[in-house]
Coordinates of C-alpha atoms in Angstrom, one line a residue:
M1 CA 0.2 0.1 -0.3
A2 CA 1.5 3.3 -1.1
Q3 CA 2.6 5.4 2.3
A4 CA 1.7 9.2 2.0
P5 CA 4.1 11.7 4.1
Y6 CA 2.4 12.9 7.6
N7 CA 2.7 15.6 9.4
S8 CA 2.2 14.7 13.0
Q9 CA 1.9 18.3 14.5
T10 CA -0.8 18.3 17.5
S11 CA -2.9 21.6 17.3
N12 CA -1.1 23.2 20.2
D13 CA 2.4 23.8 18.3
T14 CA 2.9 27.1 17.7
Q15 CA 4.6 26.8 14.3
K16 CA 3.3 26.9 10.7
P17 CA 2.1 23.1 10.4
T18 CA 4.4 21.9 6.9
K19 CA 4.4 18.9 4.9
L20 CA 6.3 16.3 6.6
R21 CA 8.1 14.1 4.1
P22 CA 11.0 11.1 4.0
A23 CA 13.6 13.4 4.8
K24 CA 16.8 13.5 4.1
S25 CA 19.5 13.2 6.5
K26 CA 21.4 16.4 7.1
P27 CA 25.3 15.8 6.4
V28 CA 27.2 15.3 9.7
K29 CA 30.8 15.8 10.6
S30 CA 33.3 12.8 10.3
T31 CA 34.1 13.1 13.8
T32 CA 30.6 11.5 14.4
T33 CA 30.7 8.1 14.8
P34 CA 29.0 5.2 13.0
M35 CA 26.5 4.4 15.0
M36 CA 25.4 8.2 16.0
E37 CA 25.2 8.3 12.1
Q38 CA 23.0 5.9 11.8
F39 CA 21.0 7.1 14.7
L40 CA 20.8 10.7 13.2
E41 CA 19.2 9.5 10.2
I42 CA 16.6 7.6 11.3
K43 CA 16.3 10.3 13.8
A44 CA 15.7 12.8 11.0
N45 CA 13.3 10.3 9.1
N46 CA 10.9 10.2 12.2
P47 CA 11.6 14.1 13.8
N48 CA 7.8 14.0 15.8
Y49 CA 8.5 10.6 17.8
L50 CA 10.7 10.3 20.8
L51 CA 13.0 7.4 19.1
F52 CA 13.5 4.3 20.9
Y53 CA 16.7 3.0 19.7
R54 CA 17.8 -0.5 20.5
M55 CA 20.9 -1.2 21.5
G56 CA 21.5 -4.8 22.9
D57 CA 19.1 -5.3 25.6
F58 CA 17.9 -1.6 26.1
Y59 CA 16.2 0.9 24.0
E60 CA 18.7 4.1 24.4
L61 CA 17.2 7.8 23.5
F62 CA 19.5 10.6 22.7
F63 CA 19.8 14.1 22.5
E64 CA 16.4 15.8 23.1
D65 CA 14.4 13.3 22.9
A66 CA 16.7 12.3 25.9
I67 CA 15.7 14.7 27.7
I68 CA 12.1 14.8 27.1
A69 CA 11.7 10.7 28.3
S70 CA 13.9 11.4 31.1
A71 CA 12.0 13.9 32.8
A72 CA 8.8 12.4 32.0
L73 CA 9.8 8.7 32.7
G74 CA 11.6 10.0 36.1
I75 CA 14.9 8.2 35.0
A76 CA 18.5 9.1 35.4
L77 CA 19.5 11.3 32.1
T78 CA 23.3 10.2 31.6
K79 CA 25.6 11.0 28.3
R80 CA 27.6 9.1 25.8
G81 CA 30.1 10.4 23.5
K82 CA 30.5 13.8 21.9
H83 CA 28.8 15.5 19.2
N84 CA 30.0 19.0 17.2
G85 CA 32.2 19.1 20.5
Q86 CA 29.0 18.8 22.7
D87 CA 27.8 16.1 25.3
I88 CA 25.3 13.7 24.2
P89 CA 22.6 13.4 26.6
M90 CA 21.2 10.1 26.5
C91 CA 18.8 7.7 28.9
G92 CA 17.5 4.4 28.4
V93 CA 14.7 1.7 29.2
P94 CA 15.3 -2.3 29.5
V95 CA 13.6 -4.2 26.8
R96 CA 11.6 -6.6 28.6
A97 CA 10.2 -3.6 30.9
H98 CA 9.8 -1.1 27.9
D99 CA 5.6 -1.8 28.0
I100 CA 6.0 0.2 31.1
Y101 CA 7.5 3.3 29.9
L102 CA 5.2 3.7 26.7
K103 CA 2.4 3.6 28.6
K104 CA 3.4 6.3 30.5
L105 CA 4.9 8.5 26.9
I106 CA 2.0 7.3 25.3
G107 CA -0.2 8.4 28.5
L108 CA 1.0 12.0 28.2
G109 CA 0.6 12.4 24.8
H110 CA 4.5 11.6 23.0
K111 CA 4.9 9.8 20.1
V112 CA 7.0 7.0 20.1
A113 CA 9.0 5.4 17.2
L114 CA 10.8 1.7 17.9
C115 CA 13.6 1.3 16.4
E116 CA 14.9 -2.5 16.3
Q117 CA 17.9 -4.5 15.6
M118 CA 17.5 -6.0 12.0
E119 CA 20.3 -8.2 12.2
D120 CA 22.6 -10.6 14.4
P121 CA 25.7 -8.6 15.6
K122 CA 27.2 -11.2 14.9
E123 CA 26.4 -11.0 10.9
A124 CA 27.3 -7.1 11.4
K125 CA 31.2 -7.7 12.8
K126 CA 31.5 -9.9 9.3
R127 CA 31.7 -6.7 7.8
G128 CA 34.3 -5.4 9.7
A129 CA 35.0 -4.3 13.2
K130 CA 33.2 -0.7 13.1
S131 CA 30.2 -2.1 10.8
V132 CA 27.1 -0.7 12.5
V133 CA 24.1 -3.4 12.8
K134 CA 21.4 -2.7 10.6
R135 CA 18.5 -1.1 12.0
D136 CA 14.8 0.3 11.3
V137 CA 12.1 1.8 13.2
V138 CA 9.0 -1.3 12.5
R139 CA 6.4 0.8 14.1
L140 CA 5.2 4.1 14.7
I141 CA 3.2 4.2 18.3
S142 CA 0.9 6.5 19.3
S143 CA -2.5 6.9 21.4
G144 CA -4.9 6.0 18.5
T145 CA -2.7 2.9 17.6
I146 CA -1.8 0.8 20.4
T147 CA -2.1 -2.9 20.5
E148 CA -1.0 -3.9 23.6
D149 CA -3.3 -5.4 26.0
D150 CA -1.0 -3.9 28.8
L151 CA -1.1 -0.4 27.2
L152 CA -5.1 -0.7 26.5
P153 CA -8.6 0.2 28.9
A154 CA -9.8 -3.3 29.2
H155 CA -13.0 -1.9 29.5
S156 CA -13.6 0.5 27.1
N157 CA -12.5 1.2 23.6
N158 CA -9.5 3.4 21.8
F159 CA -10.7 4.8 19.2
L160 CA -8.2 6.4 16.4
C161 CA -10.9 9.2 14.4
A162 CA -10.0 11.0 11.1
L163 CA -12.1 14.3 10.3
A164 CA -12.7 15.3 6.5
M165 CA -14.2 17.7 4.8
V166 CA -14.9 18.1 1.0
G167 CA -16.3 21.1 -0.6
Q168 CA -17.0 23.7 1.9
K169 CA -19.8 22.3 4.1
E170 CA -19.7 18.3 3.6
F171 CA -17.9 16.6 6.4
A172 CA -17.8 12.4 7.5
L173 CA -16.1 11.0 10.6
A174 CA -14.3 8.3 10.3
W175 CA -12.9 6.0 13.0
A176 CA -11.7 2.4 14.6
D177 CA -10.1 0.6 17.5
I178 CA -7.1 -0.4 15.8
S179 CA -7.2 -3.4 18.7
T180 CA -10.2 -5.1 17.7
G181 CA -10.8 -4.1 14.0
E182 CA -14.1 -2.5 14.6
T183 CA -14.3 0.5 12.0
W184 CA -17.3 3.1 11.6
V185 CA -18.2 6.2 9.2
S186 CA -20.5 8.6 9.7
E187 CA -22.0 12.4 7.8
V188 CA -21.9 14.9 10.2
E189 CA -23.4 18.5 9.5
K190 CA -20.1 20.9 10.7
Q191 CA -22.5 22.6 13.8
D192 CA -22.6 18.7 15.5
I193 CA -18.9 17.8 15.1
F194 CA -18.4 18.8 18.7
D195 CA -21.2 16.6 19.5
E196 CA -19.9 13.6 17.5
L197 CA -16.2 13.9 18.8
A198 CA -17.8 14.2 22.3
K199 CA -19.7 11.0 21.8
I200 CA -16.8 8.9 20.3
N201 CA -14.5 10.4 22.4
P202 CA -11.2 9.5 20.7
A203 CA -7.7 9.1 22.0
E204 CA -6.7 10.6 18.6
I205 CA -7.7 12.6 15.8
L206 CA -6.7 12.8 12.4
I207 CA -7.0 16.1 10.2
S208 CA -5.5 18.0 7.3
S209 CA -3.5 21.1 8.4
T210 CA -5.3 23.5 5.9
L211 CA -8.7 21.9 7.5
F212 CA -7.4 22.4 11.4
K213 CA -7.0 26.3 10.3
K214 CA -10.5 26.5 9.2
L215 CA -11.9 25.3 12.3
E216 CA -9.2 26.4 14.7
A217 CA -11.8 29.3 15.5
S218 CA -14.9 28.2 15.2
E219 CA -14.6 25.9 18.9
V220 CA -15.3 22.8 16.9
F221 CA -12.8 21.2 19.2
S222 CA -12.8 21.2 23.3
S223 CA -9.5 21.7 25.0
E224 CA -9.4 18.1 25.6
M225 CA -9.7 17.1 22.0
L226 CA -7.0 20.0 20.7
S227 CA -4.5 18.1 22.9
V228 CA -5.2 14.4 20.9
I229 CA -4.8 16.2 17.4
T230 CA -2.5 15.1 14.8
Q231 CA -2.3 17.2 11.5
L232 CA -1.7 15.4 8.4
D233 CA -0.7 16.5 4.9
P234 CA -3.8 17.6 3.0
Q235 CA -3.3 14.9 0.4
N236 CA -3.9 12.2 2.7
F237 CA -7.3 12.8 3.1
D238 CA -7.8 12.7 -1.4
S239 CA -10.8 10.7 -1.5
E240 CA -9.6 9.4 -5.0
K241 CA -6.6 8.3 -4.2
A242 CA -8.8 6.4 -0.4
L243 CA -10.3 4.3 -3.3
I244 CA -7.2 2.8 -3.9
D245 CA -6.2 1.3 -0.2
L246 CA -9.7 0.8 0.8
K247 CA -10.1 -1.5 -1.3
M248 CA -7.3 -3.4 -0.6
V249 CA -8.2 -2.8 2.9
F250 CA -11.8 -3.9 2.7
S251 CA -12.6 -7.0 0.3
E252 CA -16.3 -6.1 -0.1
F253 CA -15.7 -2.3 -0.2
D254 CA -18.6 -0.5 -2.4
P255 CA -17.6 3.1 -3.4
N256 CA -20.9 3.9 -4.3
S257 CA -22.1 3.2 -0.7
Y258 CA -20.0 5.7 0.6
S259 CA -19.7 9.8 -0.4
R260 CA -17.0 11.4 -1.4
H261 CA -16.2 12.8 2.1
A262 CA -16.8 9.4 4.0
R263 CA -14.2 8.2 2.1
S264 CA -11.8 10.7 2.4
A265 CA -12.0 10.2 6.1
L266 CA -11.8 6.6 5.6
G267 CA -8.9 6.8 3.2
A268 CA -6.7 9.0 6.0
L269 CA -7.7 6.9 8.8
V270 CA -6.4 3.8 6.7
S271 CA -3.5 5.0 5.1
Y272 CA -2.3 6.3 8.9
V273 CA -2.9 3.3 10.7
S274 CA -0.7 1.4 7.4
F275 CA 1.9 4.1 8.0
S276 CA 2.3 3.7 11.4
Q277 CA 2.6 -0.3 11.5
K278 CA 5.3 -0.3 8.9
T279 CA 4.2 -3.9 7.7
G280 CA 1.9 -2.1 5.5
A281 CA -0.9 -4.5 7.3
V282 CA -4.2 -3.0 8.2
V283 CA -6.6 -5.4 10.0
L284 CA -9.8 -2.9 9.9
R285 CA -13.4 -4.7 9.6
S286 CA -15.8 -3.2 7.1
P287 CA -17.2 0.3 8.2
N288 CA -20.3 0.8 9.9
V289 CA -22.2 3.6 8.7
E290 CA -23.8 5.0 11.1
N291 CA -26.8 7.8 10.2
S292 CA -29.3 9.5 12.6
Q293 CA -32.0 7.7 11.8
S294 CA -30.8 4.4 13.7
L295 CA -29.5 6.4 16.3
M296 CA -30.1 9.0 18.8
A297 CA -28.4 12.2 18.6
I298 CA -26.9 13.7 22.1
D299 CA -26.0 17.1 22.3
S300 CA -22.3 17.1 24.3
A301 CA -23.7 19.5 26.9
T302 CA -26.9 16.9 27.6
R303 CA -24.2 14.1 27.5
S304 CA -22.3 15.7 29.9
S305 CA -25.5 16.5 31.7
L306 CA -26.9 12.6 32.0
E307 CA -22.8 11.4 32.9
L308 CA -23.1 8.4 30.8
L309 CA -19.6 7.6 30.4
L310 CA -18.0 10.2 32.7
T311 CA -19.0 12.2 35.8
N312 CA -18.5 16.5 35.1
R313 CA -15.5 15.9 37.0
G314 CA -13.8 13.3 34.2
E315 CA -14.2 10.1 36.5
A316 CA -15.5 7.2 35.5
K317 CA -16.3 6.6 38.9
G318 CA -20.5 7.4 39.2
S319 CA -21.4 7.5 36.2
L320 CA -23.9 5.7 34.9
K321 CA -22.3 2.9 33.2
S322 CA -20.2 2.4 36.4
I323 CA -23.6 2.2 38.3
I324 CA -25.1 -0.1 35.6
D325 CA -22.2 -2.2 34.2
K326 CA -22.1 -5.7 35.5
C327 CA -20.3 -6.9 32.5
V328 CA -17.4 -9.8 33.4
T329 CA -15.6 -9.4 29.7
G330 CA -14.2 -6.3 28.3
A331 CA -15.4 -7.1 25.1
G332 CA -18.8 -6.9 26.5
S333 CA -18.2 -3.2 28.9
R334 CA -17.1 -1.7 25.5
L335 CA -20.4 -2.9 23.9
L336 CA -22.4 -1.7 26.5
A337 CA -20.5 2.0 26.6
R338 CA -21.0 2.4 22.7
R339 CA -24.6 1.6 23.5
L340 CA -25.3 4.3 26.1
A341 CA -23.0 6.7 23.7
S342 CA -25.3 5.8 20.9
P343 CA -29.0 4.5 22.1
L344 CA -31.3 3.1 19.6
L345 CA -34.4 4.3 17.8
D346 CA -35.8 1.2 16.0
K347 CA -38.7 0.0 18.1
G348 CA -38.0 -2.9 17.2
E349 CA -34.4 -3.7 17.6
I350 CA -35.3 -2.1 20.8
I351 CA -37.6 -4.9 21.5
K352 CA -35.2 -7.5 20.3
R353 CA -32.9 -6.3 23.0
L354 CA -35.1 -6.7 25.8
D355 CA -37.0 -10.1 24.8
M356 CA -33.2 -11.2 25.3
V357 CA -32.7 -9.1 28.6
E358 CA -36.1 -10.6 29.6
A359 CA -34.9 -14.4 29.1
I360 CA -32.2 -14.1 31.6
Y361 CA -34.5 -11.9 34.2
Q362 CA -36.9 -14.6 34.3
D363 CA -34.3 -17.3 34.8
I364 CA -31.5 -15.6 36.8
I365 CA -29.6 -19.4 37.6
F366 CA -29.3 -20.0 33.7
G367 CA -27.6 -16.6 33.9
D368 CA -25.5 -17.0 36.2
N369 CA -24.2 -20.1 34.3
L370 CA -23.7 -19.1 31.2
R371 CA -22.1 -15.9 33.0
Q372 CA -19.1 -18.3 34.9
D373 CA -18.2 -19.5 31.5
L374 CA -17.8 -15.6 29.9
R375 CA -15.7 -15.1 32.8
Q376 CA -13.3 -17.6 31.0
V377 CA -13.7 -16.1 27.6
P378 CA -10.5 -14.3 26.7
D379 CA -10.7 -11.3 24.7
I380 CA -11.1 -12.8 20.8
S381 CA -10.6 -9.7 18.7
R382 CA -7.8 -7.9 20.6
S383 CA -5.7 -11.3 19.7
L384 CA -6.8 -11.6 16.4
T385 CA -5.5 -8.2 15.8
R386 CA -2.2 -9.0 17.5
L387 CA -1.8 -12.1 15.2
S388 CA -2.5 -9.9 12.3
L389 CA 0.1 -7.7 12.8
D390 CA 3.0 -10.0 13.5
R391 CA 2.5 -8.9 17.4
G392 CA 1.2 -12.2 18.6
G393 CA 2.3 -15.0 20.8
P394 CA 2.1 -18.6 22.3
R395 CA -0.4 -17.0 24.4
D396 CA -2.6 -15.5 22.4
L397 CA -3.2 -19.6 20.2
L398 CA -4.1 -20.6 23.8
S399 CA -6.9 -18.0 24.1
L400 CA -8.1 -18.3 20.9
G401 CA -8.0 -22.3 21.6
Y402 CA -9.9 -21.4 25.2
A403 CA -12.3 -18.8 23.5
I404 CA -13.4 -21.8 20.6
I405 CA -14.3 -24.5 23.9
G406 CA -16.0 -22.2 25.8
A407 CA -17.9 -21.0 22.6
F408 CA -19.2 -24.3 22.5
H409 CA -20.4 -25.4 25.9
V410 CA -21.9 -21.6 25.9
S411 CA -24.0 -22.5 22.9
Q412 CA -24.8 -25.6 23.6
K413 CA -26.8 -24.4 27.4
I414 CA -28.2 -22.0 25.4
L415 CA -29.7 -24.7 22.6
N416 CA -31.0 -26.8 25.6
K417 CA -32.4 -23.8 27.4
G418 CA -34.5 -23.2 24.1
D419 CA -35.2 -26.7 24.3
L420 CA -37.2 -26.8 27.9
M421 CA -38.6 -23.7 27.2
S422 CA -42.6 -23.3 26.8
D423 CA -42.1 -20.4 24.8
K424 CA -39.8 -20.0 22.2
L425 CA -36.4 -18.8 22.6
P426 CA -35.7 -15.1 21.6
I427 CA -34.8 -14.7 18.7
G428 CA -31.7 -12.7 19.6
L429 CA -30.1 -15.6 22.0
Q430 CA -31.1 -18.2 19.4
E431 CA -28.9 -15.5 16.7
I432 CA -25.5 -15.6 19.4
A433 CA -26.0 -19.3 20.4
F434 CA -25.7 -20.5 15.9
C435 CA -22.8 -18.5 15.6
L436 CA -21.0 -19.3 18.9
A437 CA -21.5 -22.9 17.8
D438 CA -20.1 -22.1 14.0
L439 CA -16.5 -22.0 15.4
P440 CA -14.3 -24.7 14.4
Q441 CA -13.9 -27.4 17.2
E442 CA -11.4 -29.1 15.4
L443 CA -8.8 -26.1 15.9
S444 CA -9.5 -25.7 19.2
Q445 CA -8.5 -29.3 20.1
K446 CA -5.4 -28.9 17.9
L447 CA -4.5 -25.3 19.9
M448 CA -5.0 -27.0 23.1
S449 CA -2.6 -30.4 22.4
A450 CA -0.2 -28.1 20.4
I451 CA 0.5 -25.3 23.3
Q452 CA 2.2 -25.6 27.0
E453 CA -0.7 -24.7 30.0
D454 CA 1.8 -21.7 30.8
P455 CA 3.1 -20.6 27.3
P456 CA 5.6 -17.3 27.7
H457 CA 4.8 -14.0 26.3
L458 CA 7.2 -14.3 23.7
I459 CA 8.1 -16.6 20.4
K460 CA 11.4 -16.1 20.9
D461 CA 11.7 -17.3 24.4
G462 CA 10.7 -21.2 23.1
D463 CA 9.6 -24.1 24.5
F464 CA 5.9 -23.3 24.3
I465 CA 5.3 -26.3 22.4
K466 CA 4.3 -29.4 24.0
Q467 CA 6.2 -32.7 23.9
G468 CA 4.4 -35.7 21.7
F469 CA 2.8 -32.6 19.1
D470 CA 5.9 -32.8 16.8
E471 CA 8.0 -35.9 16.6
D472 CA 10.6 -33.9 15.1
L473 CA 10.9 -31.3 17.5
D474 CA 11.1 -34.2 20.2
Q475 CA 13.8 -35.5 19.0
Q476 CA 16.0 -32.2 18.8
R477 CA 15.3 -31.5 22.3
I478 CA 16.1 -34.9 23.2
L479 CA 19.2 -34.4 21.3
A480 CA 19.9 -31.1 23.1
Q481 CA 19.3 -32.6 26.7
K482 CA 21.3 -35.6 25.9
S483 CA 24.3 -33.1 24.7
R484 CA 24.1 -31.1 28.1
T485 CA 24.7 -34.6 29.7
I486 CA 27.4 -35.9 27.5
V487 CA 29.1 -32.5 28.9
A488 CA 28.7 -33.0 32.1
Q489 CA 30.4 -36.5 31.2
L490 CA 33.2 -34.9 29.9
Q491 CA 33.5 -32.5 32.6
E492 CA 34.2 -35.4 34.7
S493 CA 36.3 -37.1 31.8
L494 CA 38.8 -34.1 31.8
S495 CA 39.0 -33.9 35.7
Q496 CA 40.1 -37.2 36.3
K497 CA 42.3 -36.7 33.1
T498 CA 44.2 -33.8 34.6
Q499 CA 43.9 -34.7 37.9
I500 CA 42.1 -31.0 38.8
K501 CA 38.9 -31.2 40.7
S502 CA 38.2 -27.9 40.4
L503 CA 38.1 -27.7 36.4
K504 CA 34.1 -26.9 35.1
I505 CA 32.7 -26.5 31.7
K506 CA 30.9 -23.4 31.4
Y507 CA 29.6 -21.0 28.7
N508 CA 29.1 -17.8 28.1
R509 CA 27.9 -15.8 24.4
M510 CA 31.4 -14.4 23.5
L511 CA 33.3 -18.2 24.3
G512 CA 30.6 -20.4 24.3
Y513 CA 31.1 -23.7 25.6
F514 CA 35.0 -23.6 27.4
V515 CA 37.2 -25.4 30.4
E516 CA 37.6 -23.6 33.5
I517 CA 40.5 -23.7 35.5
P518 CA 41.9 -22.1 38.5
A519 CA 44.8 -19.5 37.6
A520 CA 47.7 -21.7 39.8
H521 CA 46.5 -24.9 37.3
G522 CA 47.1 -23.2 34.1
A523 CA 50.6 -23.9 33.7
K524 CA 50.0 -27.3 33.7
L525 CA 47.9 -27.5 30.9
L526 CA 49.8 -24.9 28.8
Q527 CA 52.7 -27.8 29.1
E528 CA 52.7 -31.3 27.0
P529 CA 50.8 -33.9 27.6
F530 CA 48.1 -31.8 27.9
S531 CA 49.1 -28.8 25.9
L532 CA 48.3 -31.3 22.8
D533 CA 44.9 -31.3 24.2
F534 CA 43.9 -28.5 25.8
I535 CA 43.6 -25.2 23.1
H536 CA 44.6 -21.9 25.5
R537 CA 41.1 -19.2 24.6
Q538 CA 41.3 -16.5 28.0
T539 CA 43.1 -15.9 30.7
M540 CA 41.7 -13.8 33.5
A541 CA 43.1 -12.8 37.2
N542 CA 42.1 -15.9 38.8
V543 CA 41.1 -18.3 35.9
M544 CA 42.6 -19.5 32.7
R545 CA 39.9 -20.8 30.1
F546 CA 40.9 -23.7 27.4
T547 CA 39.1 -25.6 24.6
T548 CA 38.9 -28.8 23.3
V549 CA 38.5 -30.2 19.8
E550 CA 35.7 -32.8 21.5
L551 CA 34.1 -29.7 23.6
S552 CA 33.9 -27.7 20.4
E553 CA 32.6 -30.5 18.4
L554 CA 29.9 -31.1 20.6
E555 CA 29.2 -27.3 21.3
G556 CA 28.0 -27.7 17.5
K557 CA 26.2 -30.3 18.2
I558 CA 23.8 -28.5 20.6
A559 CA 24.1 -25.6 19.3
R560 CA 22.3 -27.1 15.7
A561 CA 19.9 -29.4 18.0
Q562 CA 18.9 -25.6 19.5
D563 CA 18.6 -23.8 16.5
A564 CA 16.7 -26.7 14.7
A565 CA 14.6 -26.8 17.7
I566 CA 13.5 -22.9 17.7
K567 CA 13.1 -23.1 14.0
I568 CA 10.7 -26.3 14.2
E569 CA 8.4 -24.9 16.7
N570 CA 9.0 -20.9 15.1
D571 CA 7.2 -22.8 11.8
I572 CA 4.4 -25.1 13.8
F573 CA 3.3 -21.7 15.2
I574 CA 3.1 -19.7 11.6
K575 CA 1.2 -22.5 10.8
L576 CA -1.2 -22.4 14.2
K577 CA -1.6 -18.9 13.3
N578 CA -2.4 -19.0 9.5
E579 CA -5.0 -21.5 10.6
I580 CA -6.6 -19.1 13.1
L581 CA -6.6 -16.1 10.3
A582 CA -8.1 -18.1 8.0
N583 CA -11.4 -18.1 10.3
T584 CA -11.0 -14.5 10.8
N585 CA -14.6 -14.0 10.1
V586 CA -16.0 -16.7 12.2
L587 CA -14.0 -15.6 15.0
R588 CA -15.2 -11.8 14.6
L589 CA -18.9 -12.5 14.8
A590 CA -18.4 -15.1 17.9
S591 CA -16.6 -12.2 19.6
D592 CA -19.6 -10.2 18.8
A593 CA -21.9 -12.9 19.7
F594 CA -19.9 -13.0 23.2
A595 CA -20.0 -9.1 23.7
K596 CA -24.0 -8.9 23.0
L597 CA -24.3 -12.5 25.3
D598 CA -22.4 -10.5 28.3
V599 CA -24.5 -6.8 28.0
T600 CA -27.8 -8.9 27.9
I601 CA -26.7 -10.9 31.1
A602 CA -25.5 -8.1 32.8
L603 CA -28.3 -6.1 32.2
G604 CA -30.8 -9.3 33.3
R605 CA -29.1 -9.4 36.9
L606 CA -29.0 -6.0 36.9
A607 CA -33.2 -5.8 36.5
A608 CA -34.0 -8.8 38.9
Q609 CA -31.5 -7.1 41.5
S610 CA -32.9 -3.9 41.3
E611 CA -36.7 -5.4 40.9
F612 CA -37.0 -3.0 37.5
C613 CA -39.8 -3.6 35.3
R614 CA -39.9 -3.8 31.3
P615 CA -40.8 -1.1 29.2
V616 CA -43.6 -0.9 26.7
I617 CA -41.8 1.2 23.4
D618 CA -44.0 2.7 21.1
N619 CA -42.6 5.0 18.5
S620 CA -44.5 8.1 20.0
L621 CA -43.0 11.0 22.2

C-alpha cells in the first residue's frame, strides 16, 4: 500500500504546519561515530517521534529525546560521547520492561518510534569490526494506534478518528479501534462535529492541516480534543486516492455506498494505520455506516449532564455506566459503553434486545451459569489483531483455543435452554448460540494439544510447544538434552584426566562452551602432554579458560539441535497462526456474540437485583 507523507504536529504547536516528507539526513561531520550517524539518519526520518533506538537489551534515547523522556519517566539522564563538541544526552529503558515506559509516554501525549536491530550483531561484525548493526523503525506508536493489552483500557474502546471535509460544508468522521478492528463512518454537519467527537471520545484525532486552520477558531474542538489532534498533509485526505487503499483493505468495499467525504475520512484513517504499523498490514473490519435515523443524537451538553460514561469531574466512577455495568468481559463493557453513547431509535431492535434481557431476568440461575463461562473467555478480537500484525505470541494461540471451547459450551447451554422452554427462545439468543456453535472445534483441539499450559509471551523465548505434538521437535530437544548430559560426563572425564578437581565446563555468549580452571593450575595445561589436547582461550585474574576439539564438536551439535528446535517451533507457530487467521470472520462474529451475551446477562441481573420492570416501547413522543 502506498504510504503518504505525514505531518504529525499536534494542534497546540505554535509553528506553522508543514508537509512532512521522508527527510534526508543532514550532513554530519566526519568525527561522528558510525552508530551516531545511523541514529541521526533514522531520527531525521521520524522527527516528531521519540526514537527508541535498540542497543542490545536496552532501548536508548539520545539528544532532546533523552531529555524529554528522562523528565517524563523519572529516569536518570546520562551522556554518551560527544557531537559537535557537545556531550550527547542519553537515557535508556530495558527492552523487557519497555511497555511500562511506553504506557506512561503515550499517556502524556508523546509519540514513539520503535527502532529495532534488523540483524544479529555477529552478522555486522563479518562486515568489519566497526560495522554498525542494521536498524530500522518497525512501528510508530501513538495514543490511537496501540494494540498491546498492557497499554489499552480493558473495558473501553481506544478510538482513532479522522475528520474530513469535501467542498465547503460536507464533513465526515471515520473512527476505528485498531486493537479490535471495529470501524465506523458517519456523515456529519459542521455544527454537530463537536457533539459527535464527544460521543466517540477518540484517543487521537486525524485532521488535515488546512481543515484545522479553518476550524480552529470555530470552537469545534474542546481543549481535551485539541490535545489529541494530529495534523496530516492534506493529500492524505484525497478521496480518489483513498479508493485504491480502501479496496485493498476491505475486500467487499463498494465505493457507491460511501460519499466522497466519507471515503476521504476512511482513506486517511486507513493510510495512517498502515503508515504507523510499517508492515503495511491493516486489520480493520468493514466499516459500519452510522446514520441519524437509527441512533439517537445527544448533544455534548446533555451528554455531560447525564454523565453517561464520565462524571462532570471527568471520572468513570459515579457515571451511569459505572453503576449499571455488570459485565464480566472487556468486550461486553465496551459494547455497553457504545450503546449508552448511541441509544437505539429502532423500536423492533429495542424490543429484540428487551426479549433477550427478559429471558435472563426470568431465569437468573441460567444467566449465572452462562456468566461463569463468560468469565473464562479471553478477548478474541484483540488476540486476533495482534496475530494479524505479527505481534501475537503463544499465549494468543492458547487464548483463542480456550475461546473456541468456551463458545461451544455456551452455545449448547443456550440451545438446551431453548429446548426446555415452553415459549420460544428469543431470536437474539438463538442467533448468538448459532454463531458460537459455528466455530471450528477441530482447531481448538489442535491448539490445546500444541501449546503448553503456561506458555511464554514471546515466540523467541521458545519451549511453548508440548512434548508429543511434533516428533521432529521432540527428537531435537532430546538431542540437545543428551548433549548437555554428555557435557557433564566430559567435565568429569577431563577432571580425572588432568587431576584438577576444580575443572568446570561453562558457557557464555562470547566464548561458547569452555573449560575453566583456577589460574594456579594453568601452567599444567599449557605444557605437554595436556597442551596437545587443551587450546588456550583466555587468561583472567583468577582463572584460565581452554577448549578442546571434542568440546568444540559437542558445542556444534548442541547449537544445531537448539537452532533446529527453535525453527521447528517457529514453523508450527506460523502454521497454527495461519489456521486461526483463515477463520478470522467467524472468530470476529463470535467475539461480537460473546459481547452481546455479556451485556444481556449483565442487564438481566441488574433488572432482577433492582426489581426493574420491562418498559413498553412505541414510536410516539
